Backbone as JSON, one array per atom type, in Angstrom:
{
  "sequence": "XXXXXXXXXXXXXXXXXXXXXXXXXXXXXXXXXXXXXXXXXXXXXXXXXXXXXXXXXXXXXXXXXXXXXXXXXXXXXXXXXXXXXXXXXXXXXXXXXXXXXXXXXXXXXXXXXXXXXXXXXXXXXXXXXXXXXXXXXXXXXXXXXXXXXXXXXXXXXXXXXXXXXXXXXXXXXXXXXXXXXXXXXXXXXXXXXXXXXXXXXXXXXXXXXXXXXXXXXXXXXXXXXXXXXXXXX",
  "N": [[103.41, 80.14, 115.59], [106.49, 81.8, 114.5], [109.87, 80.74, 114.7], [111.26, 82.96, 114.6], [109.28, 84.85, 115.69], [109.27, 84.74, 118.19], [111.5, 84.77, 118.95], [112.28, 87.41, 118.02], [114.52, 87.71, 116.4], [114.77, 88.09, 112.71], [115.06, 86.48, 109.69], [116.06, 87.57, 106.62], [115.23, 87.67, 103.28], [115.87, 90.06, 100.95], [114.47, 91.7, 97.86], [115.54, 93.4, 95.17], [117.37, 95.35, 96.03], [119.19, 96.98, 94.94], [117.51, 99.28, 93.74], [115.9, 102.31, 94.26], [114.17, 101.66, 96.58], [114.72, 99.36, 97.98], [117.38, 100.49, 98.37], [116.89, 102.07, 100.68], [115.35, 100.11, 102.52], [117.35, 98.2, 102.85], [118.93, 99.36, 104.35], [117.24, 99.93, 106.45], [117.26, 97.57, 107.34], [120.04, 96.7, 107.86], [120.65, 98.27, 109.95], [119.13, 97.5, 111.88], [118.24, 95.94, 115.07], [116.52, 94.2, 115.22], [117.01, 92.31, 113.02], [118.54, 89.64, 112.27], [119.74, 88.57, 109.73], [120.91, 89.26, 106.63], [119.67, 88.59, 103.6], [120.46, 89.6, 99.77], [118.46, 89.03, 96.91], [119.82, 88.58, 93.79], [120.83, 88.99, 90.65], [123.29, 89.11, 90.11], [126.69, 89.56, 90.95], [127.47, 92.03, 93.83], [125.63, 93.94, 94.22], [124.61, 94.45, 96.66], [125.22, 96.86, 99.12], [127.62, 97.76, 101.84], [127.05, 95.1, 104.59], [125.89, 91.62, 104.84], [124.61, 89.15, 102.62], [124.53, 87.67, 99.83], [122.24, 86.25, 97.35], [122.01, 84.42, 94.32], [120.3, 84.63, 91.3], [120.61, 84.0, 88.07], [118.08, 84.26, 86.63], [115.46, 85.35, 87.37], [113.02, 84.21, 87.05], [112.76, 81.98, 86.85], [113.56, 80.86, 89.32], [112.72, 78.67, 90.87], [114.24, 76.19, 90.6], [116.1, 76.76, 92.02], [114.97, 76.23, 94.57], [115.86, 75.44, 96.87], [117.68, 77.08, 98.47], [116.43, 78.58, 99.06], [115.37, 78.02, 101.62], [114.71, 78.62, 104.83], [113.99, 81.24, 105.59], [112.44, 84.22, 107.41], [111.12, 86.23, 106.44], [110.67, 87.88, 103.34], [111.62, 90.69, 101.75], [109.84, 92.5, 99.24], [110.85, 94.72, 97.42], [111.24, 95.14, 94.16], [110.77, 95.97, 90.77], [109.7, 97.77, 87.7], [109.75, 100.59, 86.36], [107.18, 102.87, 86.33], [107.03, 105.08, 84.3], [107.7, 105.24, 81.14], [108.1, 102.39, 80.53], [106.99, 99.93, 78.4], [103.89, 97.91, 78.05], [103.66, 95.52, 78.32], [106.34, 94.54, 79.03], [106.14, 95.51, 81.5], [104.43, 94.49, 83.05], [105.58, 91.98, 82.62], [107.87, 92.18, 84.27], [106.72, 92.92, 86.9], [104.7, 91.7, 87.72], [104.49, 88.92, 86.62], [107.75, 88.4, 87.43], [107.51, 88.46, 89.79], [105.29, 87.39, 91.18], [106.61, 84.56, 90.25], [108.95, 84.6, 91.96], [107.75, 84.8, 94.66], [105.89, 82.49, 94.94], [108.0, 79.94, 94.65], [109.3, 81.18, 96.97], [107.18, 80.91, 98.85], [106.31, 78.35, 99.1], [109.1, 77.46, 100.07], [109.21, 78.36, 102.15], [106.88, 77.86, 104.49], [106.06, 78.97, 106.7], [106.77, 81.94, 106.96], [106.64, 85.35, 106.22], [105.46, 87.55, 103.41], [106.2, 90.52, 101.73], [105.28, 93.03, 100.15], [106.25, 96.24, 98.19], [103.87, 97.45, 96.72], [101.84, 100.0, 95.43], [100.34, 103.06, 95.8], [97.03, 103.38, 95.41], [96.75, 101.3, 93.59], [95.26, 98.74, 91.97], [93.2, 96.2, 90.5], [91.33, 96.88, 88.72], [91.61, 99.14, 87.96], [91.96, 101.6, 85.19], [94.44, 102.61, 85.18], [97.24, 101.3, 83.06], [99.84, 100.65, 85.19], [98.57, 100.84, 87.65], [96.63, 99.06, 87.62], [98.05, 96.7, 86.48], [100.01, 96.51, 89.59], [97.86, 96.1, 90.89], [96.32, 93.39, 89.67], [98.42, 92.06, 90.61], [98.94, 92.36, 93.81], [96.55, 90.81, 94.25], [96.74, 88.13, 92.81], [99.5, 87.74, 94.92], [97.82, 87.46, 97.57], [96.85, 85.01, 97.76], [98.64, 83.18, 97.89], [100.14, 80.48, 100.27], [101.24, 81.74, 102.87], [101.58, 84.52, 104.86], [101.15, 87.76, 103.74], [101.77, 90.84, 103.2], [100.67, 93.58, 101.95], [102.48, 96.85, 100.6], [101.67, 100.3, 100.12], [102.99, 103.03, 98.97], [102.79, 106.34, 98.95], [104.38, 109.07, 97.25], [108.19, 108.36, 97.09], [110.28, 109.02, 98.88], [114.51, 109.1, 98.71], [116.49, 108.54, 101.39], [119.06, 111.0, 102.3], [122.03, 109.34, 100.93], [121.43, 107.45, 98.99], [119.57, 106.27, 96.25], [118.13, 107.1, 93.34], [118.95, 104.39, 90.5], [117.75, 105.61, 87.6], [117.8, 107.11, 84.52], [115.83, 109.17, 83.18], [115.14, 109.68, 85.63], [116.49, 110.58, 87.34], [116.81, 113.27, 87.76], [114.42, 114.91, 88.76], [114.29, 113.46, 91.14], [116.39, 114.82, 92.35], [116.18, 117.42, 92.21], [113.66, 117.6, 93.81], [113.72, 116.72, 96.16], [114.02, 118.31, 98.96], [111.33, 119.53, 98.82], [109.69, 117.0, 98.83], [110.38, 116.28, 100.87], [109.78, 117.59, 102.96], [106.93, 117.56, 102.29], [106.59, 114.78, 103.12], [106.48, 115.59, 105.7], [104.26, 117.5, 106.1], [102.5, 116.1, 104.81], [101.68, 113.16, 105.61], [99.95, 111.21, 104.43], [100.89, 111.14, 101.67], [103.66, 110.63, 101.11], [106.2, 109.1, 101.88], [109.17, 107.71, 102.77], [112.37, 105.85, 101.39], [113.93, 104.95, 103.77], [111.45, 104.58, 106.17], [109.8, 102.98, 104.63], [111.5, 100.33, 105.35], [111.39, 99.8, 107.9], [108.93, 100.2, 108.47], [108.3, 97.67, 107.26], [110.28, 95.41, 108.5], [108.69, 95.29, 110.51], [106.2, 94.51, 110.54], [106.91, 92.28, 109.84], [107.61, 91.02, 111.98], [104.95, 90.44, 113.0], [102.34, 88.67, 114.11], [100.21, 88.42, 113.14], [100.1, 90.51, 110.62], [98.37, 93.39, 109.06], [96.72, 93.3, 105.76], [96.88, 95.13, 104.0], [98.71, 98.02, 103.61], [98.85, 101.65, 103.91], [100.04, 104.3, 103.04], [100.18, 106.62, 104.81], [100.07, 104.76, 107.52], [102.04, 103.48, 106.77], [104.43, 105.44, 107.9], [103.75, 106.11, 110.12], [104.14, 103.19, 111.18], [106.62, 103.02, 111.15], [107.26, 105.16, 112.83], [107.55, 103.45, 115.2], [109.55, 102.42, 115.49], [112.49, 101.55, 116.6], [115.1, 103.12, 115.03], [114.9, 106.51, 114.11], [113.49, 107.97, 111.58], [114.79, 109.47, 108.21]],
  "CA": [[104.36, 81.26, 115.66], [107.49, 81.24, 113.62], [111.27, 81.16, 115.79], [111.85, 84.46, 114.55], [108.49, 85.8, 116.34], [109.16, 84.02, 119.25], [112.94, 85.54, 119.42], [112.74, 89.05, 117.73], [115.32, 87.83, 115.24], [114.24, 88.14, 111.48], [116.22, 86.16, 108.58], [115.44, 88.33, 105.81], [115.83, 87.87, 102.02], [115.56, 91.17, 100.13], [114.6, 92.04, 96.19], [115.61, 94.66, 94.36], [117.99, 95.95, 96.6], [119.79, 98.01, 94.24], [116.71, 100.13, 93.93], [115.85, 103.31, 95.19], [113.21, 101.96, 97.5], [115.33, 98.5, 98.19], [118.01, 100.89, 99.09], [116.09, 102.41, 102.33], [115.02, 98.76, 103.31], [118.55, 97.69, 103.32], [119.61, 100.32, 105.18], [116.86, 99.67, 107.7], [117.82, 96.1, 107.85], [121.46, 96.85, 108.48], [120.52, 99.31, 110.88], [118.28, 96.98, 112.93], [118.31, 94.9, 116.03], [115.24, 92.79, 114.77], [117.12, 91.47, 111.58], [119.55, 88.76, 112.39], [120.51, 87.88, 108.96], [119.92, 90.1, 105.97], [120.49, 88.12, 102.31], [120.17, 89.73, 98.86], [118.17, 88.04, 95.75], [120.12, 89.05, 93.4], [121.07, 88.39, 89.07], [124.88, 89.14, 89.35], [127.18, 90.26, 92.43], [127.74, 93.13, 94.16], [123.93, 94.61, 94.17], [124.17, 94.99, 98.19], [126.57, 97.38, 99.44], [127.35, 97.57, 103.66], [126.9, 93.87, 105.16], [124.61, 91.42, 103.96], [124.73, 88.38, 102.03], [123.67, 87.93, 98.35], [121.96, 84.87, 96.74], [122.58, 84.44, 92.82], [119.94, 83.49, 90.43], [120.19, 84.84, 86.58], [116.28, 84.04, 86.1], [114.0, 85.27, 88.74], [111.54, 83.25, 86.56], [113.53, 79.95, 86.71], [113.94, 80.45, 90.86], [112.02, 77.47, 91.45], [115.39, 75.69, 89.94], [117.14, 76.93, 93.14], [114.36, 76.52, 95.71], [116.69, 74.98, 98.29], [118.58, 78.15, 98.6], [115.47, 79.82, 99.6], [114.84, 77.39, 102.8], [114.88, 79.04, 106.26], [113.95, 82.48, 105.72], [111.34, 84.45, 107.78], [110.14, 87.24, 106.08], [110.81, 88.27, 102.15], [110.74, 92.29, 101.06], [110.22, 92.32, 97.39], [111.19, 96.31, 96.57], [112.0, 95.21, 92.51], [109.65, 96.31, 89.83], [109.68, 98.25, 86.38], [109.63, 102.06, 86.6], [106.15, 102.77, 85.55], [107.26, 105.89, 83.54], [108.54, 104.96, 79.97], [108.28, 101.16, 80.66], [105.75, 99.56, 77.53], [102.9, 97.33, 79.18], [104.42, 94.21, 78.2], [107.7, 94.45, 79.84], [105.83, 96.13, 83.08], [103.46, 93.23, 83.35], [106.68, 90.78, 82.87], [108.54, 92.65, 85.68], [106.48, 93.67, 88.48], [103.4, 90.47, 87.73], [105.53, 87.35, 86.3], [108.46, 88.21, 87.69], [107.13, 89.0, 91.0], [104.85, 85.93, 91.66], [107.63, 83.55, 90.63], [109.85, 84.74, 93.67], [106.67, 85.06, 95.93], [105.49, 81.41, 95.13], [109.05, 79.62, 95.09], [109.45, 80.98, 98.56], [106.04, 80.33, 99.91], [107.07, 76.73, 99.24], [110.46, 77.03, 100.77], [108.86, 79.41, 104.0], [105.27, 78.47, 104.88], [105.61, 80.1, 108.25], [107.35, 83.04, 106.52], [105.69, 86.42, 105.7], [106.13, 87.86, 102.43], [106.03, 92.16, 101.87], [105.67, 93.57, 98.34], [106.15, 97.39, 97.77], [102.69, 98.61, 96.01], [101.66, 101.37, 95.29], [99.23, 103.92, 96.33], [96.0, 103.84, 94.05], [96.98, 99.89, 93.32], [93.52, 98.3, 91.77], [92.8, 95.47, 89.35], [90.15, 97.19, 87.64], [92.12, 100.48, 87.32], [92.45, 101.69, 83.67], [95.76, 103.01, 84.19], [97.84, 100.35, 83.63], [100.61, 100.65, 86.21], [97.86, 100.73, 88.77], [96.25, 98.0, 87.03], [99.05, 95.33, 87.02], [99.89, 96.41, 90.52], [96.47, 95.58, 91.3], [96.46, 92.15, 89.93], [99.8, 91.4, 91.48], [98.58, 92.24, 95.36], [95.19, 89.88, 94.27], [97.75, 86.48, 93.26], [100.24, 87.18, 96.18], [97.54, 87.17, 98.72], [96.44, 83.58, 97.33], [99.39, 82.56, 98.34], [100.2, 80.14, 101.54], [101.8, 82.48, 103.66], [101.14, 86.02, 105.54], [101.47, 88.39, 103.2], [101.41, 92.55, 103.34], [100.99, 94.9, 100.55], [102.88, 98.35, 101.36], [101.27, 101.21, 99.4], [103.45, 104.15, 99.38], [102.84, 107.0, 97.7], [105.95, 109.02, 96.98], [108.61, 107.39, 97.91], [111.59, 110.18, 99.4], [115.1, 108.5, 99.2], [117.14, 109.06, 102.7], [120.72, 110.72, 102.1], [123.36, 107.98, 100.42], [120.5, 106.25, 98.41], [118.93, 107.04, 95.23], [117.67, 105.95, 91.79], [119.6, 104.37, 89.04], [117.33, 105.19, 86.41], [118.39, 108.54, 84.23], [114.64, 109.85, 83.18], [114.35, 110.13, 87.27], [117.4, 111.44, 88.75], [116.82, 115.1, 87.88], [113.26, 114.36, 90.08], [114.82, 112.92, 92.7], [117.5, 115.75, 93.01], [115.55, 118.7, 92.48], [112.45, 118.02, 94.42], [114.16, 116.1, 97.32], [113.11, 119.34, 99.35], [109.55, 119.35, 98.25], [109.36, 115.98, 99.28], [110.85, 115.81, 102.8], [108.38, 119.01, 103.51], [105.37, 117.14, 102.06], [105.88, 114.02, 103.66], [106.34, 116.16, 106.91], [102.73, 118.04, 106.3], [100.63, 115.06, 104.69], [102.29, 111.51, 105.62], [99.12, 110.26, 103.46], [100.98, 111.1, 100.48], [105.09, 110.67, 100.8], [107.11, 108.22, 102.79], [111.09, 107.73, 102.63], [112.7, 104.55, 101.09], [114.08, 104.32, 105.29], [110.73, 104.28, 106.83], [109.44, 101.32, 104.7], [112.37, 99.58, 105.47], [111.24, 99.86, 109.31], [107.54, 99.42, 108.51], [108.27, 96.31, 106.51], [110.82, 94.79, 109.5], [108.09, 95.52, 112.3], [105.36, 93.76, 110.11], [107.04, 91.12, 109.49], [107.86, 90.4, 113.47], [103.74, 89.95, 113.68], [101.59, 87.27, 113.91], [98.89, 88.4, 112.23], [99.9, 91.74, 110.28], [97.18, 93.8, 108.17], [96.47, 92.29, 104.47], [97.06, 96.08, 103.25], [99.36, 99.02, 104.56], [98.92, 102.65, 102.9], [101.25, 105.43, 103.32], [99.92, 106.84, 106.39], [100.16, 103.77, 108.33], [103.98, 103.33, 106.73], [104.95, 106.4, 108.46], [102.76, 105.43, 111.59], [104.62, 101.94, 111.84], [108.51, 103.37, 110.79], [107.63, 106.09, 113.77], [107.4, 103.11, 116.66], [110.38, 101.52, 116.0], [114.2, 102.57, 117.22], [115.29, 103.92, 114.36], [114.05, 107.14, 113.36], [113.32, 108.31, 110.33], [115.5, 110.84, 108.38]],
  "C": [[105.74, 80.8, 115.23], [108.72, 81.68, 115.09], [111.4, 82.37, 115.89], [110.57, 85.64, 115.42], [108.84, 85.88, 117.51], [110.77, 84.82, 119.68], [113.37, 87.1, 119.27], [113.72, 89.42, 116.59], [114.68, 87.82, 113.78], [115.61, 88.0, 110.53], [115.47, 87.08, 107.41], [115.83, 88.29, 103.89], [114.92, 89.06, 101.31], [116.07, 90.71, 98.19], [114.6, 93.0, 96.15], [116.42, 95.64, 95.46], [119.2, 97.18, 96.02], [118.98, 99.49, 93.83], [116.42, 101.28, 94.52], [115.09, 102.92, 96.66], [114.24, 100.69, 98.37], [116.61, 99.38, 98.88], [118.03, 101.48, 100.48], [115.77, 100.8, 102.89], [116.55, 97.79, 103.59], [118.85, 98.23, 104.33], [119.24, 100.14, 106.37], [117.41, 98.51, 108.34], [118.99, 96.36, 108.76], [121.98, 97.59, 109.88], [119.98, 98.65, 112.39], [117.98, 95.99, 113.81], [117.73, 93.71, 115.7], [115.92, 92.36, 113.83], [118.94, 90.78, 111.74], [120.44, 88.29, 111.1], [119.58, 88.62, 107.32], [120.43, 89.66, 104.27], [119.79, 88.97, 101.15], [120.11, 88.71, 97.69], [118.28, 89.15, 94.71], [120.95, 88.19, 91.62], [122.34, 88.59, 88.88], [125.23, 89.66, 91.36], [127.11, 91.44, 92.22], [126.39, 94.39, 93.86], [123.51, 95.31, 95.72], [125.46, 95.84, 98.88], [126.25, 97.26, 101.31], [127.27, 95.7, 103.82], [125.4, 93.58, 104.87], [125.27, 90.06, 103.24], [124.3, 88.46, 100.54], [123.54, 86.18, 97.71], [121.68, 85.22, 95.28], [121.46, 83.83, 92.7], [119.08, 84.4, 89.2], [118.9, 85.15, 86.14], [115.96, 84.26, 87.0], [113.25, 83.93, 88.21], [111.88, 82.33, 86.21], [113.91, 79.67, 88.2], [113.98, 79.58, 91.07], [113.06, 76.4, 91.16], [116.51, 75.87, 91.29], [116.23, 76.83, 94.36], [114.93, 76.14, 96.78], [117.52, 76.19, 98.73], [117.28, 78.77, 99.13], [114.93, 79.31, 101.14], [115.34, 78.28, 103.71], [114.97, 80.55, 106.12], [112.66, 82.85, 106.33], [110.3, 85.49, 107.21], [111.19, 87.59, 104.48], [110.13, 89.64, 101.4], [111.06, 92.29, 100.22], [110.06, 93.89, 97.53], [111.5, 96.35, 94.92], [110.8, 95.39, 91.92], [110.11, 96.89, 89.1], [109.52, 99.48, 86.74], [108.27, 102.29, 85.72], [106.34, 104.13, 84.47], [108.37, 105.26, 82.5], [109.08, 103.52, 79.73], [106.92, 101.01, 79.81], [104.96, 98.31, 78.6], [103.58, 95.77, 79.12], [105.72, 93.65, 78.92], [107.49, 95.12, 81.2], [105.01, 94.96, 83.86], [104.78, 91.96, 83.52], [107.39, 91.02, 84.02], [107.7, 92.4, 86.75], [104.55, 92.28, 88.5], [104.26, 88.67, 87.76], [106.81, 87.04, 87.54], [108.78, 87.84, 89.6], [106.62, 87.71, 91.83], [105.55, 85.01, 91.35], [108.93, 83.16, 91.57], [108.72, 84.6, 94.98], [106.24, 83.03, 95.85], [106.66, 80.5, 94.98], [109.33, 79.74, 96.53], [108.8, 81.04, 99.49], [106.42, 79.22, 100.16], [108.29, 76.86, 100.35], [109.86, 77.7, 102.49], [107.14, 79.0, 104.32], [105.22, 79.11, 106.03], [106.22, 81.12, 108.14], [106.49, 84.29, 106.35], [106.66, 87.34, 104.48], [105.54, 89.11, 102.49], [106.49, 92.37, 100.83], [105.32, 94.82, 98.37], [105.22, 96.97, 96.72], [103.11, 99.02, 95.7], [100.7, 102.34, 95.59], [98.17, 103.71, 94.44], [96.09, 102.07, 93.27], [95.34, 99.37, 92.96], [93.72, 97.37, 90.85], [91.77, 95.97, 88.29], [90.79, 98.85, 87.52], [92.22, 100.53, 85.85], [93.58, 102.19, 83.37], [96.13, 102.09, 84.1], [98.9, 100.33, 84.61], [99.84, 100.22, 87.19], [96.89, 99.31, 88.61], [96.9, 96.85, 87.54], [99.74, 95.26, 88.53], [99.05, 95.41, 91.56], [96.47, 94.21, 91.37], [97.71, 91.27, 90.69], [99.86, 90.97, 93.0], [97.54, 90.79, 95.03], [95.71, 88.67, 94.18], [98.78, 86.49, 94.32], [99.29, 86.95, 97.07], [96.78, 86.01, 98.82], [97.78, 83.16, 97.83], [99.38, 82.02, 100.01], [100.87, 80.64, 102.35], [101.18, 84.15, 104.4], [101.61, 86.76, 104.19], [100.91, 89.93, 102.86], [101.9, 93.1, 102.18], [101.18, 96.21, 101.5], [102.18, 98.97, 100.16], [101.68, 102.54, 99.66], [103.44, 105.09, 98.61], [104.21, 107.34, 96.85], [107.39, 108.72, 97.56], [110.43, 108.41, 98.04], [113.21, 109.25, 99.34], [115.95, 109.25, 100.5], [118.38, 109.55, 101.74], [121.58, 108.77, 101.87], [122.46, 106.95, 99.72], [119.97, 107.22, 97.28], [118.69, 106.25, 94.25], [118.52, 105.65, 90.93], [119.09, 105.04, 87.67], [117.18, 107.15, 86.03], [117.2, 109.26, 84.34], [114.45, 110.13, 84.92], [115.22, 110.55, 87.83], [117.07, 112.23, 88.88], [115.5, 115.6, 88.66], [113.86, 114.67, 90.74], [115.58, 114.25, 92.87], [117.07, 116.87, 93.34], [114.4, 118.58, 93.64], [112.7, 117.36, 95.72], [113.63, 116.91, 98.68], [111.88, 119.35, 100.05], [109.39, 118.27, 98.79], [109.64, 115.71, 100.8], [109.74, 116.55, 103.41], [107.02, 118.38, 103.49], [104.94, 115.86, 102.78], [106.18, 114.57, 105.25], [105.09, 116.63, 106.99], [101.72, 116.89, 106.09], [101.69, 113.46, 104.29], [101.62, 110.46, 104.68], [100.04, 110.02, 102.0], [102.8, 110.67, 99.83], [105.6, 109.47, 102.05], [108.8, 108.36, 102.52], [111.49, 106.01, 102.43], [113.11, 103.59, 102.78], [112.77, 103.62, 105.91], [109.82, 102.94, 105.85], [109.86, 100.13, 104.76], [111.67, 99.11, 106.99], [109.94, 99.75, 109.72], [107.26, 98.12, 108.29], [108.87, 95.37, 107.79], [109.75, 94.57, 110.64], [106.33, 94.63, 111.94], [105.47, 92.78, 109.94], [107.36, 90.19, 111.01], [106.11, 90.29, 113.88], [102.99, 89.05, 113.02], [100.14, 87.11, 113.06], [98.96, 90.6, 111.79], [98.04, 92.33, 109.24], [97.5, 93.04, 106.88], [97.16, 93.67, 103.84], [97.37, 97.61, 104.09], [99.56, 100.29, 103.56], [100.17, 103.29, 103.87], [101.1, 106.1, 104.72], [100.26, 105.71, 107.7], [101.57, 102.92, 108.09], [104.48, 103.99, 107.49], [104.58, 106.21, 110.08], [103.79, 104.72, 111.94], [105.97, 102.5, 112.18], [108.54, 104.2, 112.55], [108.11, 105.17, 115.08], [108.25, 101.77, 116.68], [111.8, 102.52, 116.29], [114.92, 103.47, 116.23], [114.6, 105.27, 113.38], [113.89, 107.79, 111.89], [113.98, 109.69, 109.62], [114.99, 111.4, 107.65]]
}
């Protein structure tokens, strides 16, 4: 059992915190008793807004060049990936596969008693023919080779809370219009919607156990987010 089980505290280095979904998992962090120390891995400053730390390094895929910077962390939520709409396969596979397992195995090394948590996706498969769901797929299959705990979230759609949202233009007018639609839907069928908050607060409450699940869908995001202190907006 790692210190941080044993105390309740959780050091936490977050990816992709500039993100829509990274922006709810900050939020939870910042929000939350369990997370003693909440650093961003991050390619330039100023990526984490609110309190928080930020760790620098231009190359994800040269980490291993800084692995001493990654010592003494307990749990690692990767939220960064490629927008699977209007991203070619080559540069989705370099993001959310390459880029992904060279932060996940860098800080297995630096954490073996750490637990690492990678935003999925719902429908995630290696033998899928879409690709999105595809390279997903193989991505969960090499992190959970890795020496550490490690939980795949699978969320379907992913709601942002008020004061959070997407950078990316093809998706604002989404996000803005159907914001609505989405709070409603993941109120009737939790299977299918979550909120960037509540996997902030699923991810924190998984990572305080000793033996989480291997694989967490959307229903059982909304489940976990419900049975901790902060509720869900």
């Amino acid at each position: 059992m790692s210190a941080a089980m044993a105390t309740g505290a959780l050091r936490v280095l977050l990816t992709g915190a500039a993100g829509l979904v990274g922006q709810g998992v900050a939020l939870a962090c910042q929000r939350s008793p369990r997370v003693a120390d909440l650093t961003a891995l991050v390619r330039r400053p100023g990526s984490l807004n609110g309190s928080g730390n930020e760790l620098i390094v231009p190359d994800f895929l040269r980490i291993q060049e800084q692995q001493d910077d990654l010592l003494e962390f307990d749990a690692c939520f990767y939220c960064a990936g490629a927008p699977p709409v209007g991203t070619a396969e080559a540069e989705y596979r370099r993001v959310t596969l390459d880029t992904t397992l060279a932060v996940a195995r860098a800080w297995a090394t630096a954490n073996p008693q750490g637990c690492f948590l990678y935003v999925s996706g719902a429908g995630a498969d290696a033998r899928s023919r879409v690709m999105p769901l595809r390279v997903k797929g193989e991505t969960e299959r090499a992190l959970q080779e890795l020496p550490v705990r490690t939980v795949m979230l699978r969320p379907g759609g992913v709601r942002p809370v008020e004061g959070t949202g997407t950078r990316h233009g093809l998706l604002k007018p989404l996000y803005w219009g159907g914001a609505p639609l989405m709070k409603l839907a993941g109120a009737i069928a939790p299977s299918l919607v979550t909120s960037n908050l509540a996997l902030g607060q699923a991810m924190i409450a998984l990572a305080g156990r000793e033996h989480p699940p291997a694989t967490v869908e959307c229903t059982d995001i909304n489940r976990i987010a419900t049975g901790v202190s902060d509720p869900v907006a």
